XYZ file of C-alpha atoms in Angstrom:
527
model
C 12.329 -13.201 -26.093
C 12.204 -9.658 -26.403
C 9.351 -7.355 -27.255
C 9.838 -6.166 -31.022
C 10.693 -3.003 -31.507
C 8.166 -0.435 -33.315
C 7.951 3.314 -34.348
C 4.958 5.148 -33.669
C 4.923 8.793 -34.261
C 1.972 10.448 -32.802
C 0.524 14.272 -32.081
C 1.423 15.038 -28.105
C -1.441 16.988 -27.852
C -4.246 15.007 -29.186
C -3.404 11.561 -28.789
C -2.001 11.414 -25.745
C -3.722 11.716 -22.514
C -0.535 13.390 -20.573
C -2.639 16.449 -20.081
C -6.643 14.961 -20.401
C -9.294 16.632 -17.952
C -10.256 14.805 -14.940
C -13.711 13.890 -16.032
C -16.522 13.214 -13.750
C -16.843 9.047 -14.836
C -12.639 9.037 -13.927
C -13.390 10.103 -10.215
C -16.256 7.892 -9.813
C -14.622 4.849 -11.113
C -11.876 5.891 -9.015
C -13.882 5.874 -5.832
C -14.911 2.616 -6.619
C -11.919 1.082 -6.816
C -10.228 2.980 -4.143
C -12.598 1.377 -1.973
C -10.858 -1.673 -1.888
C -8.596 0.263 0.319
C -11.132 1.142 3.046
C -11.563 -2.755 3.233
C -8.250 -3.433 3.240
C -7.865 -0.474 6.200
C -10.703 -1.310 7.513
C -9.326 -5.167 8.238
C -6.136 -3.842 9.369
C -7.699 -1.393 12.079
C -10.360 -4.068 13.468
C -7.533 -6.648 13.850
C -5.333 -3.988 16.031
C -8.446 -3.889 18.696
C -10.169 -7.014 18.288
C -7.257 -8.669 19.721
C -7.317 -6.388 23.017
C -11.045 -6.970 23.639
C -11.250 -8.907 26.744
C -14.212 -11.713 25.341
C -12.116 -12.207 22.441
C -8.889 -12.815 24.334
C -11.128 -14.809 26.770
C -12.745 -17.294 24.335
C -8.907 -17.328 21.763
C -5.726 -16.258 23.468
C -6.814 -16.698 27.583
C -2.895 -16.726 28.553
C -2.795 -13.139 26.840
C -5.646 -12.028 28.963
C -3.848 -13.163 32.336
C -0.741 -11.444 31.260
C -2.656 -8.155 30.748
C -4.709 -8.703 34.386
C -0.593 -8.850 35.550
C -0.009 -5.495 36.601
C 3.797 -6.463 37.143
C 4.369 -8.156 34.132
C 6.626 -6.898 31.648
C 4.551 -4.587 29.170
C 6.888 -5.063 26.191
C 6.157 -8.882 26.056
C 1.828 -8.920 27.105
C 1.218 -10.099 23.232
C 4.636 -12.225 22.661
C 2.467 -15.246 21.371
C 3.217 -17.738 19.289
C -0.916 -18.639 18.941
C -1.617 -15.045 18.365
C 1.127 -14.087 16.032
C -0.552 -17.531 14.155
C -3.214 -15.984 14.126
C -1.868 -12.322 12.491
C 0.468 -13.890 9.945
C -1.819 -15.975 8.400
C -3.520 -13.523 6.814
C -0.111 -12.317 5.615
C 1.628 -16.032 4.512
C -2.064 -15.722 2.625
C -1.464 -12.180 0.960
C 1.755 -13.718 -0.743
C 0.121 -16.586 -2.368
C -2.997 -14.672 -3.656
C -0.458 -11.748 -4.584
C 1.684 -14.154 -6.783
C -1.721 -15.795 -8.343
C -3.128 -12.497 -8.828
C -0.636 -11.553 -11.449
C -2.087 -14.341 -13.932
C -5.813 -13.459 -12.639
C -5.394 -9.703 -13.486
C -4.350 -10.950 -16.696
C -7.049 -13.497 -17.676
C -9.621 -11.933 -16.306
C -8.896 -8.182 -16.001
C -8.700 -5.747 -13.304
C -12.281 -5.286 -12.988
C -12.515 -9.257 -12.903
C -9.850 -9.155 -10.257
C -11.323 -6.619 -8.094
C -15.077 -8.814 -8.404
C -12.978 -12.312 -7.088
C -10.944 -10.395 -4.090
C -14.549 -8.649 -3.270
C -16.224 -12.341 -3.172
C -13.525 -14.061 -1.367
C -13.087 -11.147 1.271
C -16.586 -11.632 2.228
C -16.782 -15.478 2.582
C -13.443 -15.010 4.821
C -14.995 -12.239 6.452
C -18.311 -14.313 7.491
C -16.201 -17.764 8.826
C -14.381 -14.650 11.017
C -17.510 -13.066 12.111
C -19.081 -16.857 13.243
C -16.114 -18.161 14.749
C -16.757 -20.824 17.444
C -12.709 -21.972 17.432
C -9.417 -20.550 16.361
C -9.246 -22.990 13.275
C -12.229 -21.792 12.276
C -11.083 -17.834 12.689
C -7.866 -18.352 11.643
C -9.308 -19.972 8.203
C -11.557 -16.882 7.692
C -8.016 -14.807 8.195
C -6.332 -16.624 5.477
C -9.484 -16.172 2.813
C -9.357 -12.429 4.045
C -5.843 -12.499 3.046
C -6.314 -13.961 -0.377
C -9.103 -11.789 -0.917
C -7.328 -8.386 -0.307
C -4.378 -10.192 -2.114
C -6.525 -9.953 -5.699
C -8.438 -6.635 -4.808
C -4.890 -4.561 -3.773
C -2.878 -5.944 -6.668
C -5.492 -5.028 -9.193
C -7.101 -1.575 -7.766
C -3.656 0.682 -7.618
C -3.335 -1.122 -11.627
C -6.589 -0.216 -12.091
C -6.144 3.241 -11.115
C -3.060 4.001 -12.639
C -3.749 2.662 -16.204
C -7.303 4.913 -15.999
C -5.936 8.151 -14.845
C -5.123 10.772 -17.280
C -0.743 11.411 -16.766
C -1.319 14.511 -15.414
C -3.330 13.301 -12.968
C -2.061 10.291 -12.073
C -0.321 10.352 -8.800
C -3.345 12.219 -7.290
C -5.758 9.546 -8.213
C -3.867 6.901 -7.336
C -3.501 8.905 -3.828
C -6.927 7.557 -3.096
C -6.388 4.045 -2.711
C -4.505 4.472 0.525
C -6.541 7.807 1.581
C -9.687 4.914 1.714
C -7.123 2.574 3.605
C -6.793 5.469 6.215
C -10.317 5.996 6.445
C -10.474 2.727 6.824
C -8.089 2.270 9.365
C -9.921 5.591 11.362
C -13.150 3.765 11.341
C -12.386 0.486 12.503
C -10.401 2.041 15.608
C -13.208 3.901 16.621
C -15.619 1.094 16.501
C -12.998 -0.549 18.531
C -12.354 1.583 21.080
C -16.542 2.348 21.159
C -16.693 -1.373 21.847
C -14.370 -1.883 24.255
C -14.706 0.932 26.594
C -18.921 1.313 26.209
C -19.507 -1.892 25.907
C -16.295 -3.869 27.742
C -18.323 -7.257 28.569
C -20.368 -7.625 25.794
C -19.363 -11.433 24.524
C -20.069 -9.932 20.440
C -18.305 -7.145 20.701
C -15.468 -8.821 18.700
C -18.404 -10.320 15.801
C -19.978 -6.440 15.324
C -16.229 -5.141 15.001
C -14.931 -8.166 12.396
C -18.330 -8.327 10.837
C -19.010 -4.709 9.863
C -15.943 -5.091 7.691
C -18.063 -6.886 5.177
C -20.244 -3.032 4.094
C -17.381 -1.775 2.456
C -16.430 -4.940 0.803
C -20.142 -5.735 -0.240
C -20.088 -2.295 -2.187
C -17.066 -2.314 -3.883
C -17.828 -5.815 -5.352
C -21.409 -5.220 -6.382
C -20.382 -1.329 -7.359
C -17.662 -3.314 -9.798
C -19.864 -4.828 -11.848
C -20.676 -1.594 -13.630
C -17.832 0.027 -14.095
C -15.835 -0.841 -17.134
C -12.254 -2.238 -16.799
C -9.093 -0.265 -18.213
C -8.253 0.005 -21.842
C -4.468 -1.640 -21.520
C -6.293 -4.791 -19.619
C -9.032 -4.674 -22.360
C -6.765 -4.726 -25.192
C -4.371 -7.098 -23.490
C -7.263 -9.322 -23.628
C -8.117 -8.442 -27.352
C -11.264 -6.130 -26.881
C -10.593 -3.970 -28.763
C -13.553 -2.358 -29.561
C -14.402 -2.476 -25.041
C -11.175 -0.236 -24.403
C -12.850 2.452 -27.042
C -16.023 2.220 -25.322
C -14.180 2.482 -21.831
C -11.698 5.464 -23.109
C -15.223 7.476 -24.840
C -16.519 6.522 -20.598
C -13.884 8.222 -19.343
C -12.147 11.127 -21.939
C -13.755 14.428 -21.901
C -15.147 15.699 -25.495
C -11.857 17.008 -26.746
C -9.709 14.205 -26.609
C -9.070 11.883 -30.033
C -9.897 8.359 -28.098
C -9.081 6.686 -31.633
C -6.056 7.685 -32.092
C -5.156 7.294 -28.208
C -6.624 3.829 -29.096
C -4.577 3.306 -32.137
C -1.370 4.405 -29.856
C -2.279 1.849 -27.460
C -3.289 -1.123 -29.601
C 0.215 -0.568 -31.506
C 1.952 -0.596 -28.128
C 0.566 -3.714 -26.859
C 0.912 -5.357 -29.762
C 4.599 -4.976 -30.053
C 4.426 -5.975 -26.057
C 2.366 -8.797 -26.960
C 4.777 -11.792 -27.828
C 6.430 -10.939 -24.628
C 4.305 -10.769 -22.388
C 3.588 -14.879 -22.286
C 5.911 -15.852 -19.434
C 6.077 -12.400 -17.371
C 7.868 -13.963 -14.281
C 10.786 -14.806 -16.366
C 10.797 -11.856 -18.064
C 11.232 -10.004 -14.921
C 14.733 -11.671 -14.345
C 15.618 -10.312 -17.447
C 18.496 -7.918 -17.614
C 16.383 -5.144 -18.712
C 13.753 -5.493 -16.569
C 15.970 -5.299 -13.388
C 15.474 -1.711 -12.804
C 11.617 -2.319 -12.654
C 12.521 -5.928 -10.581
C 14.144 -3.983 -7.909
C 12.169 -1.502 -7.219
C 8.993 -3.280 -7.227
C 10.651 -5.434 -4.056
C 12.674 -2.665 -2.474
C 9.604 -0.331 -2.087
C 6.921 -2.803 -0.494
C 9.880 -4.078 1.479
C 11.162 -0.552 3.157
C 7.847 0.395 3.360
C 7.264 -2.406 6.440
C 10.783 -1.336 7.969
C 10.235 2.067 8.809
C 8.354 0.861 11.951
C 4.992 1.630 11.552
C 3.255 -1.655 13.245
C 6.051 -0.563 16.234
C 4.426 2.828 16.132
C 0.838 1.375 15.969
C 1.801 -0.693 19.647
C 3.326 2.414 21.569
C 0.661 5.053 21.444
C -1.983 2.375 23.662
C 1.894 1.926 25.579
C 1.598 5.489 26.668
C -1.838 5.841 27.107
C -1.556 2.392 29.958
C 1.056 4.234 31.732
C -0.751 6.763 32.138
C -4.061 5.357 33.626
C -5.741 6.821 30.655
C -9.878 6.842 30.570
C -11.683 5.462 27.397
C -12.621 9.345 26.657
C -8.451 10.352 26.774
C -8.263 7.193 23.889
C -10.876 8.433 22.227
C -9.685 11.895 21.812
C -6.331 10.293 21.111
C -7.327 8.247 18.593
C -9.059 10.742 16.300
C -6.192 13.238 16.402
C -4.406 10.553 15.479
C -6.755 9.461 12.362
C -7.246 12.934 11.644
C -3.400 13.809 11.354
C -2.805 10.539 9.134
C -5.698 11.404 6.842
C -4.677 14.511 6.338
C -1.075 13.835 5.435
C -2.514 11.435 2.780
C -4.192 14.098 1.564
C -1.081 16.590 1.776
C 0.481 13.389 -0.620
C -3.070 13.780 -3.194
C -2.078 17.843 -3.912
C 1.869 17.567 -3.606
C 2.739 14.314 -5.780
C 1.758 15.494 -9.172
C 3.593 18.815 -8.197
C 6.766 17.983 -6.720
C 7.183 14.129 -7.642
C 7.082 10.748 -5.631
C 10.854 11.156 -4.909
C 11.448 14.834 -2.530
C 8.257 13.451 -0.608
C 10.260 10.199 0.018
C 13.264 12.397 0.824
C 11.623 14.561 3.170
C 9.963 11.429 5.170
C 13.518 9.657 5.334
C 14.595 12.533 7.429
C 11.728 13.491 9.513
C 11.186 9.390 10.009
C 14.609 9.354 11.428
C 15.461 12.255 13.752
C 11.568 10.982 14.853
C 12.768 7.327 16.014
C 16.010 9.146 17.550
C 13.959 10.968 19.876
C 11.318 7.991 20.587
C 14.271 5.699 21.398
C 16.084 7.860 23.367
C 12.494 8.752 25.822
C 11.575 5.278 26.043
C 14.703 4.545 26.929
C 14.565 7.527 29.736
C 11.337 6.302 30.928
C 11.182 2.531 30.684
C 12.594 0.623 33.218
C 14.752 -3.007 32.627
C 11.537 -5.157 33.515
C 9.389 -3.106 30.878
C 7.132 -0.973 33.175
C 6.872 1.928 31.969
C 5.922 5.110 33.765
C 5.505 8.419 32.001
C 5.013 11.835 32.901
C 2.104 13.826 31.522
C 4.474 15.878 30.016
C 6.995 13.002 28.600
C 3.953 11.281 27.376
C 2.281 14.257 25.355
C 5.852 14.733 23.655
C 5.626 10.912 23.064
C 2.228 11.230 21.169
C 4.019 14.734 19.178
C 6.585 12.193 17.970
C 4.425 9.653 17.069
C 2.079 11.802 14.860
C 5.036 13.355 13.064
C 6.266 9.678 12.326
C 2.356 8.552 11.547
C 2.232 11.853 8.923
C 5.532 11.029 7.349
C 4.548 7.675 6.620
C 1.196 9.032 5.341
C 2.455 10.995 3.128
C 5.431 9.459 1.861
C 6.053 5.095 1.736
C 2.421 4.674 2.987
C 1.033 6.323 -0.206
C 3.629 5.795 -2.816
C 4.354 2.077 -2.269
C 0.693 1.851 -3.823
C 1.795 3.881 -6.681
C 5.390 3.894 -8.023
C 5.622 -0.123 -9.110
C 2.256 0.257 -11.240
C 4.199 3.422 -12.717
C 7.810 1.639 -13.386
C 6.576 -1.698 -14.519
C 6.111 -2.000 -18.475
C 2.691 -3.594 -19.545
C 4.027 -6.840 -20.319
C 5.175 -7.584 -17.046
C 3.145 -5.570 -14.960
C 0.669 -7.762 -13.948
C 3.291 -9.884 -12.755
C 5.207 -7.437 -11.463
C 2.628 -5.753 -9.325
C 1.661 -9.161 -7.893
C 5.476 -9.537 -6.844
C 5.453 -6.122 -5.393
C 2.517 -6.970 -3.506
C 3.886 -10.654 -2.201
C 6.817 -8.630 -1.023
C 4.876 -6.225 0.941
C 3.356 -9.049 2.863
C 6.314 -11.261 3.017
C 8.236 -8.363 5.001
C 5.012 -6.868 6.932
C 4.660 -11.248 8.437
C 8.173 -11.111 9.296
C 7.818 -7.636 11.078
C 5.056 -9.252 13.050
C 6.526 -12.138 13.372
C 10.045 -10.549 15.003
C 8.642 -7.053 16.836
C 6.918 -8.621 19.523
C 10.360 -10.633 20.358
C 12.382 -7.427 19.706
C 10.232 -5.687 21.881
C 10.678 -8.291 24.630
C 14.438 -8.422 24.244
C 15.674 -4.950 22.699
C 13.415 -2.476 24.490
C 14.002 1.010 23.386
C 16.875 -0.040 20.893
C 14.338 -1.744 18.192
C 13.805 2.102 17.860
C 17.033 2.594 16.866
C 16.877 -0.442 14.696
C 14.074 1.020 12.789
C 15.966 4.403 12.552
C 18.985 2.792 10.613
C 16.563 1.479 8.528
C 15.364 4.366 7.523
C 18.406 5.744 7.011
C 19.496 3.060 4.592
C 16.063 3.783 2.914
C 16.683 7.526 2.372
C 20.382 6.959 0.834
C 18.241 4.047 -1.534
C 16.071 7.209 -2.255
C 19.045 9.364 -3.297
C 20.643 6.962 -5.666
C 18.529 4.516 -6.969
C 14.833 6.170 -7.465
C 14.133 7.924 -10.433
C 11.188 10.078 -10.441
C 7.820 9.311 -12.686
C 5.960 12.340 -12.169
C 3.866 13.206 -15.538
C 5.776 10.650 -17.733
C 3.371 8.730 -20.279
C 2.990 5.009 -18.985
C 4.023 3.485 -22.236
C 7.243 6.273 -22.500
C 8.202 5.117 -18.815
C 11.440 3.527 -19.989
C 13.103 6.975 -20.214
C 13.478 7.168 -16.300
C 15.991 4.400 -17.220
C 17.807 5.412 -20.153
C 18.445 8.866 -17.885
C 19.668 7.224 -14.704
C 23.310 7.455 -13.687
C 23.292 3.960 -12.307
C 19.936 1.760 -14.067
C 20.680 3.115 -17.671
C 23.271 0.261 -18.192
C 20.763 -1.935 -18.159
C 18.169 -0.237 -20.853
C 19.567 0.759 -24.059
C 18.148 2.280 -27.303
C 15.550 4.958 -27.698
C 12.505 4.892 -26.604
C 10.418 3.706 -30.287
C 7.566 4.608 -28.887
C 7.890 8.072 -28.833
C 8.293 11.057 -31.669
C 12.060 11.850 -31.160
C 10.981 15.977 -30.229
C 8.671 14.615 -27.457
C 11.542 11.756 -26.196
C 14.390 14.761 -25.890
C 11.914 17.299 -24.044
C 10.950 14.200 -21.345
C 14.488 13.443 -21.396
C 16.041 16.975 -20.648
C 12.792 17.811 -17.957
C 14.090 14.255 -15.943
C 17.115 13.846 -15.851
C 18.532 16.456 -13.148
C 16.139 14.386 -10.749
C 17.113 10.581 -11.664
């Protein structure tokens, strides 16, 4: 059953919050909740080292370690394990599940409820990790890991999109994956402190997996005193909560009643609907929201980026590099990727989610031309590569312009643009989808590159370069953009669209009919 339809007719420049001030409570909140990305990044980068570290391979994966002690053997297939890749993807195959229950969990309890469960659950995971005696017993603190960042991501980029003011939006939501960078940054260079300070040390590996738990430990305590966003409040029928969260969060001059009263009449025409979200979604009029909360998450893991990840320590092997050359290495690295996320916080709100996505498609692919085509020139049949100092620094060039790319473009907005296109009602659900699809498609990237690696060589580079071709033509034709459009007025990105509009009809009743043709005019020579 379909929402019913309502009129509300409503001043633009008081009751709305298209153009509110960024208020000092909306960037702490933010921070807060953003912070679920540095654990998140902070997980991924530890992960990435811990499984080089020589007592960790020793005590887990001891076929791995005589591999690597190989000096012959074939360098594209060292970490082709079925054990290990066990080991990766079951924090992944765990991501899905939580994803898909987190959609009725942000619902029932609320964001902030969400983000308090995924804290909790992260840190028991996080402990069985940290006092692992067996592989059962690690592998079991990988899959609560992966349900808790499975309620924690699903609910935080909500979170952050429902409490930024319009005008702000895209920036603030920026900051969940500028604190998975950070993240990211930080865990490598504990790792790489670890390993080349301390190489023998038999807790190397428990420091690296266990520090995890500071970020996690303050998000989930800092949680309980922030207040959770007026759409989940009123969802939930607090009315009187999501005032006292929008007076938190509005500066002086903004009419939260009547924002209120624009809400509440929203969600209550949303509300009969909004019982069995996951069949909603295969509604015909939700399909433009359906596909593009799978195709995003899902191109986002085939650009390459976990191939990218493997060749830079490739290069720096080959060359006989010293733990001061991977240091360096490594923060230029962090450095560049931060700062591209960062380049994404000032330009999204300017020139919309869509020409960075453009720009990226290109840059990604001439990028993967030029990495196949040197690997290719330097690696021999058996995998041993042997690089230049000259053919390696133009390796690293290549690999920071795809790392800033990626930063800037489907590493940042894949946490933003399906809270954006999915309507309250099925947004919860949605989102969770989106997420389950971003894990689905990063286990079976795991699961495959290793293999590819093995048996393609340089031509998985290629692979990834038709990808992200086919992504940059989906781009063109099939992504409308959402920069500065009202949550609740979203649907006009729809009703605008050469292709998606045959599947959204009316006007938007939601809007005054002034306000619906001025979005509509400003939007549609970019959809």
């Amino acid at each position: 059953m379909g929402a019913k339809q309502v009129i509300v007719i409503y001043d633009e420049g008081n009751s709305h919050n298209s153009e509110g001030k960024l208020t000092a409570p909306v960037v702490i909140i933010s921070i807060v909740v953003a912070s679920v990305g540095l654990m998140f990044g902070y997980e991924t980068g530890s992960y990435g080292g811990v499984k080089t570290m020589q007592p960790f391979l020793k005590k887990f994966f001891p076929r791995i370690l005589r591999k690597l002690s190989n000096s012959n053997a074939d360098q594209y297939c060292v970490f082709d394990s079925s054990k290990l890749q066990a080991y990766s993807s079951s924090f992944y195959i765990a991501g899905i599940f939580s994803a898909l229950l987190a959609g009725r969990l942000t619902t029932s309890a609320g964001r902030k409820g969400a983000l308090i469960i995924g804290g909790m659950v992260y840190l028991i995971g996080v402990s069985l990790q940290t006092v692992a005696v067996n592989l059962e017993m690690l592998v079991f603190g990988r899959i609560l890991i992966g349900f808790g960042i499975g309620f924690a991501s699903q609910a935080a980029p909500m979170y952050l999109v429902e409490m930024a003011p319009t005008k702000w939006r895209g920036a603030i939501a920026t900051g969940f994956p500028l604190f998975f960078e950070i993240g990211v940054f930080t865990a490598k260079w504990i790792n790489n402190y670890l390993i080349h300070v301390y190489p023998n040390s038999s807790n190397g590996w428990r420091i690296a997996l266990g520090l995890s738990a500071l970020p996690a430990t303050v998000m989930t305590v800092l949680s309980f005193f922030i207040p959770d966003t007026p759409s989940s409040l009123i969802q939930r029928g607090k009315v009187q909560e999501a005032l006292k969260s929008l007076n938190q969060v509005r500066s002086v001059d903004v009419d939260t009643e009547n924002e209120l009263k624009y809400l509440v009449t929203y969600y209550e025409a949303m509300r009969n609907a909004s019982e069995k979200p996951y069949q909603m979604l295969l509604e015909k009029k939700y399909r433009p929201q359906l596909v593009l909360a799978m195709a995003i998450p899902a191109f986002r893991q085939l650009v390459g980026m976990h191939l990218i990840g493997n060749f830079g320590p490739l290069v720096l092997r080959s060359l006989g590099a010293g733990w001061k050359q991977v240091f360096l290495t490594s923060f230029i690295h962090g450095t560049v990727v931060i700062l591209s996320v960062l380049v994404a916080t000032y330009l999204i709100d300017r020139i919309g989610r869509k020409m960075l996505l453009l720009e990226a498609g290109v840059q990604i692919f001439v990028s993967l031309v030029i990495m196949g085509i040197l690997m290719a020139v330097q690696t021999s049949q058996n995998g041993v590569t042997s690089f230049s100092v000259q053919s390696a620094v133009v390796a690293l060039v290549i690999r920071s312009s795809i790392n800033a790319a990626f930063s800037w473009s489907w590493g940042t907005i894949v946490w933003i643009l399906p809270s954006e296109v999915l309507s309250l009602e099925v947004r919860a659900a949605g989102q969770g989808l989106s997420l389950a699809f971003n894990f689905a498609f990063q286990f079976l990237v795991i699961q495959t590159m290793f293999p590819m690696l093995c048996n393609f060589k340089s031509g998985v580079f290629f692979f990834y370069a038709g990808w992200s071709v086919i992504m940059t033509l989906f781009v063109i034709f099939f992504v409308p953009e959402t920069k500065r459009i009202p949550l609740e007025s979203m649907d006009i990105i729809w009703r605008n669209h050469w292709y998606w509009k045959r599947y959204v009809h009316g006007p938007n009743t939601l809007l005054n009919p002034e306000i619906d043709r001025q979005f509509s005019s400003s939007h549609k020579s970019v959809n």
